[in-house]
Amino acid sequence: MIKAILIFNNHGKPRLSKFYEHFNEDIEQQIIRETFHLVSKRDENVCNFLEGGMLIGGSDYKLIYRHYATLYFVFCVDSSESELGILDLIQVNSQVFVETLDKCFENVCELDLIFHVDKVHHILAEMVMGGMVLETNMNEIITQVDLQNKMEKSEAGIAGAPARAVSAVKNMNLPEMPRNINIGDISIKVPNLPSFK
Amino acid sequence: MALKIVKGSIDRMFDKNLQDLVRGIRNHKEDEAKYISTCIDEIKQELKQDNIAVKANAVCKLTYLQMLGYDVSWAAFNIVEVMSSSKFTYKRIGYLAASQCFHESTDVIMLTTNQIRKDLSSPNQYDTGVALTGLSCFVTPDLARDLANDIMTLMSHTKPYIRKKAVLIMYKVFLKYPESLRPAFPRLKEKLEDPDPGVQSAAVNVICELARRNPKNYLSLAPLFFKLMTSSTNNWVLIKIIKLFGALTPLEPRLGKKLIEPLTNLIHSTSAMSLLYECVNTVIAVLISLSSGMPNHSASIQLCVQKLRILIEDSDQNLKYLGLLAMSKILKTHPKSVQSHKDLILQCLDDKDESIRLRALDLLYGMVSKKNLMEIVKKLMLHVDKAEGTTYRDELLTKIIDICSQSNYQYITNFEWYISILVELTRLEGTRHGHLIASQMLDVAIRVKAIRVFAVAQMATLLDNAHMLTGNTQRNGICEVLYAAAWICGEFSEHLENPMETLEAMLRPKVATLPGHIQAVYVQNAAKLFATVLKSQEGNTDSTTAQEASQLMIDRLPLFVQSANLEVQERASCILQLVKYIQKLQQKDVEVSEEVCALFAGELNPVAPKAQKKVPIPDGLDLDAWINEPPSESESEDEQPKAIFSKEEPKHSRPRHTEVDEKELARRREARKQEQANNPFYIKASPSSQKVYQETPGVEHIPVVQIDLSVPLKVPGLPMSDQYVKLEEERRQKERAEKKKKDKKKRKEKRSGRGKKHDSGPESEEDITPAHMVDIVTEEMPENALPSDDDERDPADPHKALDIDLDNLESAGKRPLADSEKLPVRSHRAAEVLKSPAEDEEGENVSSLEPKKKSSKEKREKKKDKDKDRKKSKEEKKKKKHKHEEKEEADLLCGQADEPAFQSEETNEVVTPPTSTSADVSDLDFWLSNAPVPSNTQEAATVAAAEAAPAPGAISVTTPDSEPEEPKDTEMEETKSSKHKKKKQKREKEDKEKKKKKKHHHHHHHHGDKGGEESVQNGTVEEEEPLPPMSNYCLLAENSYIKVAYDIQGNLQDGSQVVVSVIFENKCDSFLKSMEFNVLDSLNSKLQRPEGSGPHDSLTIPFQLPPGVSNEARFVFTVQSIIMPQKLKGTLTFIVKNEESSTHEKLDFKLHFTCTSYLITTPCYSDAFAKLLESGDLKSSSIRLEGVNMPFHHLLARICFHHHFSVVERIDSCASMYSRSIQGHHVCLLVKISSQTVSVDAKCDEPTLLGNVLDEIKQTFSQC
């Protein structure tokens, strides 16, 4: 079982948090902070597994993470999950994010995740459900996500047009954003990933 | 209307959407909290509007804020509103928000049940999908119960997208509502073979998750998973299955044997490292499970360890980590194999990666021996000094203590060394584990008597240097060791060199800064020391020391009397008064030491942790019984005149009382606890001293004087553990030298006699003798303590509820779903009959009912499919079996029997209780038995023996049974000659069994001729003999084309039905088709035919038989009276088709319904059994069986198996058994055996039935 999926950046700012077990908001934040603390102090070339931390709640749980450019993808899992399997899944995970979000944006970066956290959740829902892996086939996930997005568009119809226009206008100054903050739009495109097999 | 919508969305344009919110937060870095609170105000305004789009937008923003840690539970109702929007866009937003912030105690969840149900049955698959996803996150027991049936229906949805989600969510439903597991399981199992890989993967996922917690219930699925493993290409599925097998193999070693080959294939063929690693892991599990039986597998273990070493040496840190992880699994069972890689593991301790270091630490635990313990601990101590970060250091500390104290300090040869290690550990800054060190100190000092002198000296130094430990507020955790030090010094004060000094150290004013519980111990032990000082000064004419001691006490104790801690205060004032009185006496020169010492006399012994639990309850003491008459439930009861009730009344009412009262008692106990907790004068029982430390509040608040320490922390006089390592080495060398001398002497002595003994070689484990006489005082246990080790599982574990036997779900009549187990299905409530005003609700109900009807149809179809599946799998098994036969024949020719396989089989057979031999279990056995089944080998031996030395005379003499010789011979010929002929294996088994019995007689007789010796042996080993495999299938009819066997089982659910399973086996080279089965109904028994067909119509068998194939069909018969056996005539017609021609064939048979077949194995408790016998409603009857020559447990197993009984109780050679007929007759047996004579006394409420059953039992045993 997967207990939680967390995505945060190099500064520990949460970009996505999905807990498959209930914690109240304060504890969730604490967990994110603690996990960030544990993960961030590790070197680049150490193993991707680590133990300890409150979230893990026992020797059965483990943190499995990957670090891509500015983002950490962390899965908290118990012993029924294969460690290397989850690492592969994170790879698929990031690829799917990239592929799906790619349709809307030319170059996916951390900012896209920030602004479209709801989309990211919807994508994740096609991959992991209630703490169990639902689908590992990337193409299948993308197909389903696309179909749902299409449905959303068709529902919006005429009524959605003005809203879309406004949001398009609003999004026009998006590319300026990176300058305001010190992250820079480093791509997490797949070819840059250290391939894992 | 449209205008309104457009207007609404134009309004919406100017609302902030999620992107705006994010952007805003980013632009307000400085006053983020303030900005967000204004946003929340806006959101609250938006939520008040009617426009659902606005609401959805607000909820979407809330979801984001929730991630940032803001509580949004106040909007729960609005979330439900958005969830119930008809638009997918909004629905999705609503469900997402719900999945992020709903949980079990969210009260609006109750309102969602209907909405979710509606969404689940929505025609749009994405509505359903979104609802399932959301539900998976916030399902509650109520939702699970109400929706279980809907979700189950979705498991057979046409769209795989829905199916896979429905299957996956079932796990969550099971967790919340365990009752749903049994009814849903067949369908779940079915999904393992779903055509869609996603659905299949989901089903595998769920079953693996279930099986991980309760593996034994899923053993029967092993063949299915095995098939999936060899056919699936999805790595994710494969990994899950392989992991599952890893959990199953320890339960079933034979499974391991089957797995090795496909796993090795996978290892060679796969390119995915993840899969490869899991394969290796499971291979390890298999080898471990196998090697526990057979020693020759240690070579394979070595191989695995070698492979893991390669992983650990890999530069990829992930593989290194996993290698260590897998290594620790081997460590548990094969510590020796891992020990040889000590170098590598110690090397990993130096790794820069903490995860890897921790794993290596785990491994160290198993690597220590007497020889290397000191060396390893020394290395760890170095790491402790170097380690940065308290977590890793604390981990090191606990590991050091674990390693040293494991298995009762087995590896410690020098306790002085261990004490000094512990003392060294006290110098750790900021550790949380002070109490751990303290408890070790206490434990060692108490249990190792020889070490007390040394320990006391060390503790005295520690007390003297207490300022080192308490000097820093950060180091408060460590001051727990002072607790131990003070106690040890006090308790064993007779060993103190200078008690006066220690007494002074214990009464220093700074002690008052320690936590209360430690001060209390200080005060108490100061009194003990005081007593020792007085005693030592006894008889000394100069009484100044004694008086000094009293004065010291009187001077210092008032400080403690002022303590805020009650315990300290109480003890101090008590002791102060005592000392004052003693001082008075001293001044009068009265000898007081004896009296004072008497205060603390007596030895304290360690008590085993579970001692209390294991005190046996004395005979005749019923802890649950009332001591006095239970208080009456109601006043009215009091008024009832007691005389009216006869003696029976209390007998009946008692148990009921206690049941009700147990709850009441628990409630009262709870109330009392509450009361006690609030009562400051009640001394609470402290469960363990360690807990008390942790709970002590306010440690941080005690003002501690800060001392800036720039001096290095080497305390003068404290031991350095390192010196012991050297000392120990020297000691061992000396010992060795001495030993050699001795050996030489011995050798010299021996030389005159025999030749010299082999060289002693390198020092072995046993050679190292401990430095001291270490007499570890064993922990005390109460007399006749119960041996049971009842480490029960955590009662709060949700998986405990899922430990449900699923094996016999499908096999007819075993334990089918009772009505109460069916999932609640929504139906019209009574109120709706009165035409509820809400029409739409009515419509909704109808719509939700329709799919239900459909689903029941589907279910029926599925059932058929399942039957087919089962048949298929049986076919396969038979094919395999055929191969085995060939193998057997090869064996037969060589005259060899596969001994090891036989043994493993044997143990297995004995383990499986004969009472529950269900069809499934035996199926699994067939699947698993790769090696020849024992009976086969035995048969082989028999045949060989028969060929070698036929002794027909002997057989006829010793076996007075009626079975003729001829059939046996033909059987034999058949096995030999018809190599390609497929035979009905179960039937065959029975034959073999008979033969085996014969063989017994045969052998017996032979030995009897030679001398009684071996026959006696035969009698004594009876318990170890394996149970012969049994089958209830018996031959129905046979001709040159087909062989038909059948078995009859009662249907528990319906008292008038029996199920006849018939196996058809094609014996010829032609194709058999159009098989029709017909039975001539009698008045009593009728074959159930499909609706619309006449009473004489035959049933078409729904399959065809290619050459050599067999298959099973089931027929339901209705019977009225079950007290008499009966025979039904019937015919089987079929067409034999080969290349040239096709002929119509007919086979007549007689279906024999024995009375036994109406019995159903029903477990019965002995008390219920006794009651039944006492009731006097039963008629009794008895039979005697002469010349039964088989072990008693075989006999019982036979009765259980062939006649569907279960053993209620067994005492030596006497057993009571029980069974029940499908119409509810009780049948009780009392079986006794004495020297080949078995007497069966039976009771039953139907004498005719009983008579017939007994006849049948007699028949069974006359056949052997």
PDB file of C-alpha atoms in Angstrom, chain B residues 580-664:
ATOM      1  CA  LYS B 580      16.332  10.897  63.998  1.00  0.00           C
ATOM      2  CA  TYR B 581      15.088   8.107  66.192  1.00  0.00           C
ATOM      3  CA  ILE B 582      18.114   5.999  65.362  1.00  0.00           C
ATOM      4  CA  GLN B 583      20.374   8.875  66.279  1.00  0.00           C
ATOM      5  CA  LYS B 584      18.699   9.057  69.662  1.00  0.00           C
ATOM      6  CA  LEU B 585      19.275   5.364  70.170  1.00  0.00           C
ATOM      7  CA  GLN B 586      22.860   5.695  69.009  1.00  0.00           C
ATOM      8  CA  GLN B 587      23.472   8.326  71.597  1.00  0.00           C
ATOM      9  CA  LYS B 588      22.241   5.870  74.194  1.00  0.00           C
ATOM     10  CA  ASP B 589      24.677   3.299  72.717  1.00  0.00           C
ATOM     11  CA  VAL B 590      21.952   0.931  71.712  1.00  0.00           C
ATOM     12  CA  GLU B 591      22.780  -1.547  68.975  1.00  0.00           C
ATOM     13  CA  VAL B 592      20.370  -0.753  66.164  1.00  0.00           C
ATOM     14  CA  SER B 593      22.020  -1.938  62.977  1.00  0.00           C
ATOM     15  CA  GLU B 594      20.288  -5.269  62.947  1.00  0.00           C
ATOM     16  CA  GLU B 595      16.862  -3.702  63.118  1.00  0.00           C
ATOM     17  CA  VAL B 596      17.714  -1.136  60.492  1.00  0.00           C
ATOM     18  CA  CYS B 597      19.090  -3.761  58.128  1.00  0.00           C
ATOM     19  CA  ALA B 598      15.962  -5.798  58.605  1.00  0.00           C
ATOM     20  CA  LEU B 599      14.127  -2.986  56.853  1.00  0.00           C
ATOM     21  CA  PHE B 600      15.810  -3.903  53.610  1.00  0.00           C
ATOM     22  CA  ALA B 601      16.431  -7.597  54.035  1.00  0.00           C
ATOM     23  CA  GLY B 602      15.593 -10.143  51.427  1.00  0.00           C
ATOM     24  CA  GLU B 603      16.842 -10.903  47.949  1.00  0.00           C
ATOM     25  CA  LEU B 604      15.091  -9.476  44.905  1.00  0.00           C
ATOM     26  CA  ASN B 605      14.792 -11.809  41.983  1.00  0.00           C
ATOM     27  CA  PRO B 606      13.990 -10.872  38.405  1.00  0.00           C
ATOM     28  CA  VAL B 607      10.582 -11.858  37.225  1.00  0.00           C
ATOM     29  CA  ALA B 608       9.925 -12.910  33.662  1.00  0.00           C
ATOM     30  CA  PRO B 609       7.931 -10.367  31.701  1.00  0.00           C
ATOM     31  CA  LYS B 610       4.980 -12.653  31.151  1.00  0.00           C
ATOM     32  CA  ALA B 611       5.043 -14.307  34.547  1.00  0.00           C
ATOM     33  CA  GLN B 612       1.865 -12.699  35.752  1.00  0.00           C
ATOM     34  CA  LYS B 613      -0.035 -13.756  32.687  1.00  0.00           C
ATOM     35  CA  LYS B 614       1.123 -17.320  33.020  1.00  0.00           C
ATOM     36  CA  VAL B 615       0.050 -18.029  36.542  1.00  0.00           C
ATOM     37  CA  PRO B 616      -2.252 -20.996  36.066  1.00  0.00           C
ATOM     38  CA  ILE B 617      -5.730 -20.646  37.372  1.00  0.00           C
ATOM     39  CA  PRO B 618      -6.150 -23.104  40.213  1.00  0.00           C
ATOM     40  CA  ASP B 619      -8.707 -25.840  39.804  1.00  0.00           C
ATOM     41  CA  GLY B 620     -12.161 -24.892  40.829  1.00  0.00           C
ATOM     42  CA  LEU B 621     -11.532 -21.176  40.602  1.00  0.00           C
ATOM     43  CA  ASP B 622     -13.713 -19.523  38.044  1.00  0.00           C
ATOM     44  CA  LEU B 623     -12.633 -15.946  37.661  1.00  0.00           C
ATOM     45  CA  ASP B 624     -15.706 -15.032  35.705  1.00  0.00           C
ATOM     46  CA  ALA B 625     -18.138 -16.415  38.210  1.00  0.00           C
ATOM     47  CA  TRP B 626     -19.934 -14.224  40.635  1.00  0.00           C
ATOM     48  CA  ILE B 627     -18.648 -14.250  44.163  1.00  0.00           C
ATOM     49  CA  ASN B 628     -21.987 -13.188  45.489  1.00  0.00           C
ATOM     50  CA  GLU B 629     -25.389 -13.522  43.903  1.00  0.00           C
ATOM     51  CA  PRO B 630     -25.598 -11.132  40.992  1.00  0.00           C
ATOM     52  CA  PRO B 631     -27.675  -8.066  41.711  1.00  0.00           C
ATOM     53  CA  SER B 632     -31.077  -8.439  40.212  1.00  0.00           C
ATOM     54  CA  GLU B 633     -31.642  -6.880  36.826  1.00  0.00           C
ATOM     55  CA  SER B 634     -34.892  -5.220  37.666  1.00  0.00           C
ATOM     56  CA  GLU B 635     -36.981  -4.651  40.690  1.00  0.00           C
ATOM     57  CA  SER B 636     -39.833  -6.720  39.379  1.00  0.00           C
ATOM     58  CA  GLU B 637     -37.595  -9.762  39.497  1.00  0.00           C
ATOM     59  CA  ASP B 638     -37.122  -9.247  43.195  1.00  0.00           C
ATOM     60  CA  GLU B 639     -40.785  -9.366  43.770  1.00  0.00           C
ATOM     61  CA  GLN B 640     -41.164 -12.737  42.149  1.00  0.00           C
ATOM     62  CA  PRO B 641     -41.550 -15.398  44.747  1.00  0.00           C
ATOM     63  CA  LYS B 642     -38.482 -17.584  44.554  1.00  0.00           C
ATOM     64  CA  ALA B 643     -40.088 -20.756  45.733  1.00  0.00           C
ATOM     65  CA  ILE B 644     -42.075 -21.144  42.575  1.00  0.00           C
ATOM     66  CA  PHE B 645     -39.040 -21.690  40.446  1.00  0.00           C
ATOM     67  CA  SER B 646     -37.749 -25.177  40.351  1.00  0.00           C
ATOM     68  CA  LYS B 647     -34.053 -26.006  40.489  1.00  0.00           C
ATOM     69  CA  GLU B 648     -33.671 -25.771  36.760  1.00  0.00           C
ATOM     70  CA  GLU B 649     -34.305 -22.099  36.649  1.00  0.00           C
ATOM     71  CA  PRO B 650     -30.998 -20.786  37.935  1.00  0.00           C
ATOM     72  CA  LYS B 651     -29.200 -23.247  35.702  1.00  0.00           C
ATOM     73  CA  HIS B 652     -30.691 -21.667  32.644  1.00  0.00           C
ATOM     74  CA  SER B 653     -30.554 -18.110  33.691  1.00  0.00           C
ATOM     75  CA  ARG B 654     -26.980 -18.128  34.876  1.00  0.00           C
ATOM     76  CA  PRO B 655     -25.118 -18.056  31.617  1.00  0.00           C
ATOM     77  CA  ARG B 656     -27.386 -15.389  30.332  1.00  0.00           C
ATOM     78  CA  HIS B 657     -26.668 -13.306  33.362  1.00  0.00           C
ATOM     79  CA  THR B 658     -22.964 -13.492  32.979  1.00  0.00           C
ATOM     80  CA  GLU B 659     -23.193 -12.547  29.380  1.00  0.00           C
ATOM     81  CA  VAL B 660     -25.139  -9.461  30.064  1.00  0.00           C
ATOM     82  CA  ASP B 661     -23.053  -8.712  33.048  1.00  0.00           C
ATOM     83  CA  GLU B 662     -19.765  -8.928  31.293  1.00  0.00           C
ATOM     84  CA  LYS B 663     -20.556  -5.726  29.535  1.00  0.00           C
ATOM     85  CA  GLU B 664     -21.810  -4.270  32.718  1.00  0.00           C
TER      86      GLU B 664
END
